[in-house]
Short mmCIF file of C-alpha atoms in Angstrom, two decimals:
data_model
loop_
_atom_site.label_atom_id
_atom_site.label_comp_id
_atom_site.label_asym_id
_atom_site.label_seq_id
_atom_site.Cartn_x
_atom_site.Cartn_y
_atom_site.Cartn_z
CA UNK Z 12 -84.55 -38.35 51.18
CA UNK Z 13 -82.25 -39.37 53.87
CA UNK Z 14 -83.27 -38.47 57.40
CA UNK Z 15 -79.61 -37.89 58.29
CA UNK Z 16 -80.16 -34.33 57.07
CA UNK Z 17 -82.57 -31.71 58.55
CA UNK Z 18 -84.06 -30.69 55.16
CA UNK Z 19 -84.43 -32.03 51.54
CA UNK Z 20 -83.76 -28.72 50.24
CA UNK Z 21 -82.15 -25.53 51.49
CA UNK Z 22 -82.27 -22.33 49.33
CA UNK Z 23 -79.73 -19.64 49.68
CA UNK Z 24 -81.37 -16.47 48.89
CA UNK Z 25 -85.06 -15.47 48.80
CA UNK Z 26 -85.31 -13.56 45.46
CA UNK Z 27 -87.22 -14.93 42.63
CA UNK Z 28 -85.13 -18.25 42.03
CA UNK Z 29 -84.76 -19.11 45.76
CA UNK Z 30 -88.42 -18.23 46.54
CA UNK Z 31 -89.83 -19.98 43.68
CA UNK Z 32 -87.50 -22.96 44.19
CA UNK Z 33 -88.37 -23.34 47.94
CA UNK Z 34 -92.17 -23.22 47.28
CA UNK Z 35 -91.95 -25.75 44.56
CA UNK Z 36 -90.11 -28.05 46.87
CA UNK Z 37 -92.67 -27.53 49.63
CA UNK Z 38 -95.47 -28.21 47.32
CA UNK Z 39 -93.84 -31.60 46.65
CA UNK Z 40 -94.16 -32.36 50.25
CA UNK Z 41 -90.46 -31.84 51.13
CA UNK Z 42 -88.65 -30.33 54.09
CA UNK Z 43 -87.61 -27.00 53.03
CA UNK Z 44 -85.68 -24.10 54.41
CA UNK Z 45 -84.63 -20.64 52.94
CA UNK Z 46 -81.77 -18.57 54.12
CA UNK Z 47 -81.82 -14.78 53.44
CA UNK Z 48 -79.18 -12.62 54.59
CA UNK Z 49 -81.51 -9.54 54.87
CA UNK Z 50 -84.03 -9.17 57.61
CA UNK Z 51 -86.84 -9.43 55.05
CA UNK Z 52 -87.47 -11.75 52.18
CA UNK Z 53 -87.43 -10.97 48.60
CA UNK Z 54 -83.84 -10.61 47.71
CA UNK Z 55 -82.21 -7.92 45.58
CA UNK Z 56 -85.39 -8.04 43.26
CA UNK Z 57 -87.32 -6.75 46.04
CA UNK Z 58 -84.68 -4.68 48.06
CA UNK Z 59 -82.86 -2.70 45.34
CA UNK Z 60 -83.73 -4.23 41.89
CA UNK Z 61 -86.65 -4.80 39.88
CA UNK Z 62 -89.57 -3.84 42.17
CA UNK Z 63 -88.19 -0.67 43.61
CA UNK Z 64 -86.77 0.42 40.12
CA UNK Z 65 -90.08 -0.20 38.34
CA UNK Z 66 -92.23 1.62 40.98
CA UNK Z 67 -89.72 4.32 40.92
CA UNK Z 68 -90.56 4.65 37.23
CA UNK Z 69 -94.18 4.70 37.80
CA UNK Z 70 -93.64 7.45 40.19
CA UNK Z 71 -91.61 9.40 37.76
CA UNK Z 72 -94.28 9.00 35.16
CA UNK Z 73 -96.92 10.20 37.33
CA UNK Z 74 -95.17 13.60 38.02
CA UNK Z 75 -94.05 13.94 34.38
CA UNK Z 76 -97.65 13.16 33.27
CA UNK Z 77 -98.90 15.87 35.68
CA UNK Z 78 -96.70 18.46 33.74
CA UNK Z 79 -98.61 17.46 30.38
CA UNK Z 80 -102.33 17.82 31.15
CA UNK Z 81 -104.49 15.85 28.73
CA UNK Z 82 -101.45 14.78 26.88
CA UNK Z 83 -100.45 18.41 25.60
CA UNK Z 84 -97.43 20.21 25.61
CA UNK Z 85 -95.30 19.85 28.73
CA UNK Z 86 -95.57 22.77 31.24
CA UNK Z 87 -93.13 23.82 33.82
CA UNK Z 88 -93.14 20.98 36.08
CA UNK Z 89 -92.88 21.34 39.97
CA UNK Z 90 -90.01 18.76 40.34
CA UNK Z 91 -90.83 16.31 43.15
CA UNK Z 92 -88.36 15.51 45.88
CA UNK Z 93 -86.69 12.44 46.29
CA UNK Z 94 -88.73 11.33 49.34
CA UNK Z 95 -91.83 11.99 47.50
CA UNK Z 96 -90.77 9.63 44.83
CA UNK Z 97 -89.52 7.03 47.12
CA UNK Z 98 -92.51 7.17 49.44
CA UNK Z 99 -94.49 4.83 46.82
CA UNK Z 100 -91.48 2.74 46.43
CA UNK Z 101 -91.26 2.01 50.10
CA UNK Z 102 -94.94 1.30 50.28
CA UNK Z 103 -94.98 -1.27 47.37
CA UNK Z 104 -91.74 -3.04 48.69
CA UNK Z 105 -93.28 -3.50 52.05
CA UNK Z 106 -96.60 -4.92 50.65
CA UNK Z 107 -94.70 -7.19 48.16
CA UNK Z 108 -92.62 -8.37 51.01
CA UNK Z 109 -95.49 -9.34 52.98
CA UNK Z 110 -96.95 -11.21 50.13
CA UNK Z 111 -93.71 -13.34 49.90
CA UNK Z 112 -93.47 -13.91 53.40
CA UNK Z 113 -96.96 -15.20 53.55
CA UNK Z 114 -96.38 -17.33 50.55
CA UNK Z 115 -93.32 -18.87 52.16
CA UNK Z 116 -95.23 -19.34 55.45
CA UNK Z 117 -98.24 -20.81 54.13
CA UNK Z 118 -96.33 -23.37 52.35
CA UNK Z 119 -94.45 -24.51 55.43
CA UNK Z 120 -90.93 -23.23 54.30
CA UNK Z 121 -88.59 -22.43 57.30
CA UNK Z 122 -87.09 -18.93 56.76
CA UNK Z 123 -83.79 -18.12 58.39
CA UNK Z 124 -82.33 -14.84 58.24
CA UNK Z 125 -78.40 -14.59 58.23
CA UNK Z 126 -75.29 -14.96 56.18
CA UNK Z 127 -74.98 -18.37 54.84
CA UNK Z 128 -71.65 -20.16 54.37
CA UNK Z 129 -70.80 -23.73 53.47
CA UNK Z 130 -69.07 -26.13 56.20
CA UNK Z 131 -68.99 -28.75 53.80
CA UNK Z 132 -71.41 -29.77 50.60
CA UNK Z 133 -74.17 -30.76 52.80
CA UNK Z 134 -73.88 -28.31 55.94
CA UNK Z 135 -74.43 -24.61 56.12
CA UNK Z 136 -73.53 -22.07 58.86
CA UNK Z 137 -76.08 -19.32 59.18
CA UNK Z 138 -74.41 -16.23 60.99
CA UNK Z 139 -76.77 -13.36 62.33
CA UNK Z 140 -75.85 -10.52 64.68
CA UNK Z 141 -73.09 -12.35 66.62
CA UNK Z 142 -74.75 -15.69 66.84
CA UNK Z 143 -74.80 -18.71 64.41
CA UNK Z 144 -76.33 -22.03 63.74
CA UNK Z 145 -75.57 -25.07 61.67
CA UNK Z 146 -78.01 -26.56 59.25
CA UNK Z 147 -77.79 -29.48 56.97
CA UNK Z 148 -79.67 -30.50 53.59
CA UNK Z 149 -79.60 -33.32 50.99
CA UNK Z 150 -79.60 -30.70 48.40
CA UNK Z 151 -78.84 -27.14 48.18
CA UNK Z 152 -79.97 -24.36 45.85
CA UNK Z 153 -77.72 -21.49 45.54
CA UNK Z 154 -79.70 -18.42 44.67
CA UNK Z 155 -77.72 -15.47 46.17
CA UNK Z 156 -78.18 -13.21 43.38
CA UNK Z 157 -75.70 -10.25 42.60
CA UNK Z 158 -74.39 -7.04 43.65
CA UNK Z 159 -73.44 -3.85 41.86
CA UNK Z 160 -69.76 -3.57 40.62
CA UNK Z 161 -68.24 -0.69 42.66
CA UNK Z 162 -66.93 2.42 40.68
CA UNK Z 163 -63.16 2.05 39.98
CA UNK Z 164 -61.09 4.31 41.79
CA UNK Z 165 -63.72 6.08 43.97
CA UNK Z 166 -65.94 4.91 46.72
CA UNK Z 167 -69.78 5.31 46.43
CA UNK Z 168 -71.08 7.74 48.84
CA UNK Z 169 -74.76 7.47 48.35
CA UNK Z 170 -75.06 11.07 47.54
CA UNK Z 171 -72.52 12.23 44.83
CA UNK Z 172 -71.30 8.86 43.74
CA UNK Z 173 -73.93 6.21 43.61
CA UNK Z 174 -74.89 2.80 42.18
CA UNK Z 175 -78.12 1.60 41.03
CA UNK Z 176 -78.40 -0.16 44.71
CA UNK Z 177 -78.34 3.36 46.19
CA UNK Z 178 -81.28 4.85 44.51
CA UNK Z 179 -83.72 3.82 47.03
CA UNK Z 180 -81.72 5.83 49.77
CA UNK Z 181 -81.47 9.15 47.79
CA UNK Z 182 -82.19 12.28 49.92
CA UNK Z 183 -82.34 14.60 47.12
CA UNK Z 184 -82.57 14.80 43.33
CA UNK Z 185 -79.65 16.33 41.30
CA UNK Z 186 -80.01 18.93 38.65
CA UNK Z 187 -77.58 17.11 36.54
CA UNK Z 188 -76.46 13.46 36.26
CA UNK Z 189 -73.82 11.52 34.66
CA UNK Z 190 -74.79 7.74 34.07
CA UNK Z 191 -71.61 5.52 33.54
CA UNK Z 192 -72.62 2.40 31.62
CA UNK Z 193 -75.35 2.15 28.86
CA UNK Z 194 -76.60 -1.25 29.79
CA UNK Z 195 -80.24 -2.12 30.68
CA UNK Z 196 -80.07 -0.69 34.26
CA UNK Z 197 -78.17 2.55 33.16
CA UNK Z 198 -80.47 3.34 30.32
CA UNK Z 199 -83.56 2.72 32.41
CA UNK Z 200 -82.45 5.08 35.28
CA UNK Z 201 -81.00 7.71 32.69
CA UNK Z 202 -84.40 7.93 31.04
CA UNK Z 203 -86.18 8.08 34.21
CA UNK Z 204 -84.09 10.96 35.65
CA UNK Z 205 -84.44 12.68 32.16
CA UNK Z 206 -88.10 12.37 32.49
CA UNK Z 207 -87.90 14.60 35.46
CA UNK Z 208 -86.09 17.33 33.66
CA UNK Z 209 -82.71 16.52 34.92
CA UNK Z 210 -79.74 16.98 32.64
CA UNK Z 211 -78.39 13.53 31.92
CA UNK Z 212 -75.13 12.54 30.16
CA UNK Z 213 -74.63 9.00 29.40
CA UNK Z 214 -71.03 7.39 29.14
CA UNK Z 215 -70.21 4.21 27.70
CA UNK Z 216 -67.12 2.40 26.14
CA UNK Z 217 -69.04 -0.06 24.06
CA UNK Z 218 -71.70 2.17 22.44
CA UNK Z 219 -70.14 5.62 22.63
CA UNK Z 220 -66.59 4.92 22.62
CA UNK Z 221 -66.16 6.98 25.88
CA UNK Z 222 -64.73 5.62 29.17
CA UNK Z 223 -64.05 7.10 32.40
CA UNK Z 224 -60.22 7.56 33.23
CA UNK Z 225 -60.52 9.02 36.70
CA UNK Z 226 -63.45 10.32 39.25
CA UNK Z 227 -63.19 12.99 41.96
CA UNK Z 228 -65.67 14.70 44.11
CA UNK Z 229 -64.81 18.51 44.41
CA UNK Z 230 -65.11 20.26 47.73
CA UNK Z 231 -68.13 22.40 46.94
CA UNK Z 232 -70.31 23.71 48.02
CA UNK Z 233 -72.37 22.13 46.37
CA UNK Z 234 -70.19 18.98 46.24
CA UNK Z 235 -70.08 17.62 42.47
CA UNK Z 236 -68.70 14.70 40.69
CA UNK Z 237 -65.77 15.32 38.27
CA UNK Z 238 -65.44 12.66 35.55
CA UNK Z 239 -62.21 12.84 33.40
CA UNK Z 240 -62.55 10.76 30.23
CA UNK Z 241 -59.89 8.80 28.37
CA UNK Z 242 -60.68 11.11 25.27
CA UNK Z 243 -59.60 14.21 27.47
CA UNK Z 244 -63.25 15.41 27.98
CA UNK Z 245 -64.32 16.56 31.35
CA UNK Z 246 -67.76 16.08 32.70
CA UNK Z 247 -68.96 17.79 36.01
CA UNK Z 248 -72.42 16.64 37.43
CA UNK Z 249 -74.22 17.02 40.70
CA UNK Z 250 -74.58 13.17 40.71
CA UNK Z 251 -72.64 10.18 39.14
CA UNK Z 252 -74.62 7.13 38.74
CA UNK Z 253 -72.17 4.03 37.95
CA UNK Z 254 -73.95 1.14 36.43
CA UNK Z 255 -71.10 -0.89 34.90
CA UNK Z 256 -72.31 -4.37 35.56
CA UNK Z 257 -73.15 -6.67 38.48
CA UNK Z 258 -71.10 -9.53 39.92
CA UNK Z 259 -72.29 -12.69 41.66
CA UNK Z 260 -72.95 -12.40 45.50
CA UNK Z 261 -70.79 -15.61 46.11
CA UNK Z 262 -68.04 -14.41 48.07
CA UNK Z 263 -69.36 -15.03 51.49
CA UNK Z 264 -70.57 -18.58 50.70
CA UNK Z 265 -67.16 -20.27 51.28
CA UNK Z 266 -67.69 -22.34 48.08
CA UNK Z 267 -64.51 -23.92 48.17
CA UNK Z 268 -65.65 -25.88 51.26
CA UNK Z 269 -68.39 -27.32 49.29
CA UNK Z 270 -65.99 -28.15 46.49
CA UNK Z 271 -67.07 -25.29 44.28
CA UNK Z 272 -65.81 -22.31 42.58
CA UNK Z 273 -66.93 -19.10 40.92
CA UNK Z 274 -65.55 -17.29 38.09
CA UNK Z 275 -64.07 -13.89 38.11
CA UNK Z 276 -67.61 -12.42 37.93
CA UNK Z 277 -68.91 -14.40 40.80
CA UNK Z 278 -71.04 -16.53 38.56
CA UNK Z 279 -71.46 -20.31 39.28
CA UNK Z 280 -71.27 -22.78 36.08
CA UNK Z 281 -74.27 -25.05 35.79
CA UNK Z 282 -75.63 -27.79 33.47
CA UNK Z 283 -79.04 -27.71 31.58
CA UNK Z 284 -80.71 -28.93 34.65
CA UNK Z 285 -78.92 -26.12 36.81
CA UNK Z 286 -76.69 -28.65 38.65
CA UNK Z 287 -73.30 -27.48 39.55
CA UNK Z 288 -70.02 -29.62 39.58
CA UNK Z 289 -71.17 -31.02 42.79
CA UNK Z 290 -74.07 -33.34 42.13
CA UNK Z 291 -76.49 -32.40 44.85
CA UNK Z 292 -75.86 -28.69 44.72
CA UNK Z 293 -77.81 -26.47 42.20
CA UNK Z 294 -77.84 -22.87 41.14
CA UNK Z 295 -80.18 -20.59 39.49
CA UNK Z 296 -81.04 -16.99 38.90
CA UNK Z 297 -78.54 -14.16 38.38
CA UNK Z 298 -75.86 -15.86 40.12
CA UNK Z 299 -75.46 -18.12 36.98
CA UNK Z 300 -75.44 -15.20 34.71
CA UNK Z 301 -77.49 -14.46 31.35
CA UNK Z 302 -80.31 -13.66 31.05
CA UNK Z 303 -80.45 -12.44 34.63
CA UNK Z 304 -84.22 -11.70 34.52
CA UNK Z 305 -86.60 -11.96 37.39
CA UNK Z 306 -88.94 -13.89 35.20
CA UNK Z 307 -86.34 -16.43 33.92
CA UNK Z 308 -84.65 -16.65 37.45
CA UNK Z 309 -88.24 -17.68 39.03
CA UNK Z 310 -88.49 -20.46 36.53
CA UNK Z 311 -84.82 -21.52 37.01
CA UNK Z 312 -85.50 -21.76 40.62
CA UNK Z 313 -88.70 -24.03 39.95
CA UNK Z 314 -86.80 -26.24 37.66
CA UNK Z 315 -83.78 -26.61 39.81
CA UNK Z 316 -86.03 -27.75 42.67
CA UNK Z 317 -87.58 -30.15 40.62
CA UNK Z 318 -84.43 -31.84 39.07
CA UNK Z 319 -82.96 -31.98 42.68
CA UNK Z 320 -85.83 -33.93 44.05
CA UNK Z 321 -86.02 -36.21 41.06
CA UNK Z 322 -89.34 -34.63 39.65
CA UNK Z 323 -89.66 -34.67 35.81
CA UNK Z 324 -90.16 -31.18 34.35
CA UNK Z 325 -90.22 -29.64 31.05
CA UNK Z 326 -87.54 -27.23 30.22
CA UNK Z 327 -87.93 -23.50 29.71
CA UNK Z 328 -88.74 -22.29 26.17
CA UNK Z 329 -85.83 -21.38 23.95
CA UNK Z 330 -87.17 -17.94 23.52
CA UNK Z 331 -88.25 -15.74 26.51
CA UNK Z 332 -89.45 -12.01 26.30
CA UNK Z 333 -87.04 -9.14 27.02
CA UNK Z 334 -88.22 -6.20 28.93
CA UNK Z 335 -86.47 -2.83 29.21
CA UNK Z 336 -88.31 -0.50 31.57
CA UNK Z 337 -86.90 2.83 30.06
CA UNK Z 338 -89.11 5.72 29.20
CA UNK Z 339 -90.39 4.72 26.69
CA UNK Z 340 -90.50 0.95 27.33
CA UNK Z 341 -88.63 -1.51 25.00
CA UNK Z 342 -89.56 -5.20 24.67
CA UNK Z 343 -88.81 -8.03 22.27
CA UNK Z 344 -89.17 -11.83 21.57
CA UNK Z 345 -87.76 -14.10 18.94
CA UNK Z 346 -85.18 -12.99 16.22
CA UNK Z 347 -83.75 -9.62 15.15
CA UNK Z 348 -83.25 -8.37 11.55
CA UNK Z 349 -79.59 -8.59 12.11
CA UNK Z 350 -79.69 -12.39 13.15
CA UNK Z 351 -81.82 -13.23 10.31
CA UNK Z 352 -79.69 -11.63 7.84
CA UNK Z 353 -76.74 -13.22 9.31
CA UNK Z 354 -78.41 -16.74 9.10
CA UNK Z 355 -79.71 -15.93 5.66
CA UNK Z 356 -83.28 -16.50 6.51
CA UNK Z 357 -85.68 -14.54 4.07
CA UNK Z 358 -88.05 -12.45 6.08
CA UNK Z 359 -90.56 -9.52 5.69
CA UNK Z 360 -91.35 -6.63 8.20
CA UNK Z 361 -94.60 -5.47 9.24
CA UNK Z 362 -94.83 -2.17 11.08
CA UNK Z 363 -97.56 -0.31 13.04
CA UNK Z 364 -97.06 3.21 14.68
CA UNK Z 365 -98.91 4.19 17.70
CA UNK Z 366 -99.94 7.44 16.19
CA UNK Z 367 -101.87 5.40 13.49
CA UNK Z 368 -103.73 3.79 16.35
CA UNK Z 369 -106.70 5.28 18.05
CA UNK Z 370 -105.49 4.21 21.52
CA UNK Z 371 -102.08 5.68 20.73
CA UNK Z 372 -103.90 9.04 20.16
CA UNK Z 373 -105.89 8.83 23.45
CA UNK Z 374 -102.67 7.95 25.39
CA UNK Z 375 -100.80 10.79 23.56
CA UNK Z 376 -97.96 8.46 22.49
CA UNK Z 377 -97.11 9.50 18.95
CA UNK Z 378 -93.81 7.90 18.82
CA UNK Z 379 -94.40 4.38 19.72
CA UNK Z 380 -93.77 1.52 17.27
CA UNK Z 381 -94.49 -2.34 16.75
CA UNK Z 382 -92.55 -4.43 14.39
CA UNK Z 383 -93.09 -7.95 13.39
CA UNK Z 384 -90.79 -10.19 11.37
CA UNK Z 385 -92.35 -12.98 9.24
CA UNK Z 386 -90.61 -15.71 7.15
CA UNK Z 387 -91.16 -14.96 3.42
CA UNK Z 388 -91.87 -18.66 2.60
CA UNK Z 389 -94.20 -20.06 5.30
CA UNK Z 390 -95.26 -16.81 6.73
CA UNK Z 391 -94.29 -17.87 10.26
CA UNK Z 392 -93.74 -15.23 12.86
CA UNK Z 393 -90.01 -14.90 13.56
CA UNK Z 394 -89.69 -11.99 15.97
CA UNK Z 395 -91.61 -9.12 17.57
CA UNK Z 396 -90.11 -5.87 18.63
CA UNK Z 397 -91.90 -2.88 20.41
CA UNK Z 398 -90.96 0.33 21.76
CA UNK Z 399 -93.65 2.58 23.38
CA UNK Z 400 -96.46 2.87 26.17
CA UNK Z 401 -97.24 -0.70 27.65
CA UNK Z 402 -94.54 -2.50 25.42
CA UNK Z 403 -93.71 -5.02 28.07
CA UNK Z 404 -97.35 -6.00 28.24
CA UNK Z 405 -98.22 -5.74 24.82
CA UNK Z 406 -95.52 -8.15 23.65
CA UNK Z 407 -97.23 -11.01 25.22
CA UNK Z 408 -99.51 -11.34 22.62
CA UNK Z 409 -96.72 -11.81 20.02
CA UNK Z 410 -94.95 -14.22 22.37
CA UNK Z 411 -97.93 -16.43 22.60
CA UNK Z 412 -98.34 -16.66 18.85
CA UNK Z 413 -94.65 -17.15 18.25
CA UNK Z 414 -94.33 -19.92 20.86
CA UNK Z 415 -97.11 -21.73 19.33
CA UNK Z 416 -95.76 -21.60 15.93
CA UNK Z 417 -98.27 -19.08 14.61
CA UNK Z 418 -97.94 -16.50 11.89
CA UNK Z 419 -99.02 -13.80 9.65
CA UNK Z 420 -102.48 -15.54 8.66
CA UNK Z 421 -103.38 -15.69 12.35
CA UNK Z 422 -103.06 -11.82 12.69
CA UNK Z 423 -104.93 -11.29 9.43
CA UNK Z 424 -108.02 -13.21 10.62
CA UNK Z 425 -108.11 -12.09 14.10
CA UNK Z 426 -110.10 -9.25 15.58
CA UNK Z 427 -108.80 -6.97 18.28
CA UNK Z 428 -110.60 -4.80 20.76
CA UNK Z 429 -111.00 -1.34 19.68
CA UNK Z 430 -109.44 1.09 20.93
CA UNK Z 431 -106.66 -0.93 22.22
CA UNK Z 432 -102.61 -0.78 21.42
CA UNK Z 433 -103.29 -4.59 20.48
CA UNK Z 434 -104.54 -3.33 17.20
CA UNK Z 435 -100.90 -2.60 16.25
CA UNK Z 436 -100.48 -6.20 15.67
CA UNK Z 437 -103.21 -6.11 12.98
CA UNK Z 438 -101.92 -3.05 11.29
CA UNK Z 439 -98.40 -4.56 11.29
CA UNK Z 440 -99.78 -7.82 9.77
CA UNK Z 441 -101.46 -5.96 7.01
CA UNK Z 442 -98.34 -3.95 6.29
CA UNK Z 443 -96.29 -7.08 5.96
CA UNK Z 444 -98.93 -8.67 3.89
CA UNK Z 445 -98.89 -5.92 1.53
CA UNK Z 446 -95.12 -6.30 1.05
CA UNK Z 447 -95.35 -9.87 0.48
CA UNK Z 448 -98.00 -9.41 -2.36
CA UNK Z 449 -95.83 -7.03 -4.20
#
């Protein structure tokens, strides 16, 4: 790398993509800096996204389980307060932040706090509390993440009208909630709050044909959100959570000074090596769009750093796991029945229900289900779909078999620990084998 630059690589953003990219470059013996606009590292993933939301979910499940002793019928639940739920979130976020900070320090990554903006394609300005400095790098990795799309026509006040980014600052729990948007984040939070006995209404144009026409907050007391729908319906709730998508956090970057531009959703276009239209500038993570997962963002950041520094690296697998941390969890890898039907690929379905598995009975989960799809000709595994307790963990068994090109015969001949939810794979395989034998 040229000595005319202070660093070989500067990463903008310390979420999974920026963090992993910085550490990878440092392990290659390069001079690396990371810029984070917050005072702590971890990015949106740690501040308001993946880690807080999943910890919040665990806290919710803890209180919900307390209302169902020994997996029995739900009793009257003493609803927790928002501070009680969020205390655990704050604890986990602090610990994870310390782990990330230690990892960056241990690998010799220079961490700079402040807002980054381009001066040109190699130079960046870092602004923080009235002061600023200039840094330069041979290569830049943009991993600035996303921010929640604000509700249209009304401002989020963090109490009656909120976005998913506001959950961590809640002072109270509502008695009723309207969730606008049935995407992953909306459904996750809708199911979490419903598990606490809160009355939840989900509104979505795509899945339910309903859209919000206008929003107001009445004078109270108590103040409540009033949502007027395009159909003429009117929904009144203590709190309205708007989860209508996220946009790339690229506006402060002054991309035009580097010869770049973002689309109308703030996303940056990249090629298969995560290179932007400017040869030495890369982008990874949520800022480049789909799939916008912490796990894929982390790998994208690592690969982008390798490509930027001229190191050969195998591409990510074509298929990656999807996890939705709703209540219950949903997870999948591979093809769906709809896709296989559209592509005219002959397949057979194997199904196992948690209620048929000893571990499912022990856990009190009688509604969980695992489904596998196999090619009717060569018996290859084509897809795995799970809904139920531990779905996002359980999926990785199927992911490994799928990724290695395995199929039905592997599951038929394999012995799983007893009692475990992994036995669902055996039952599902037997179910598919019986159908194939007909």
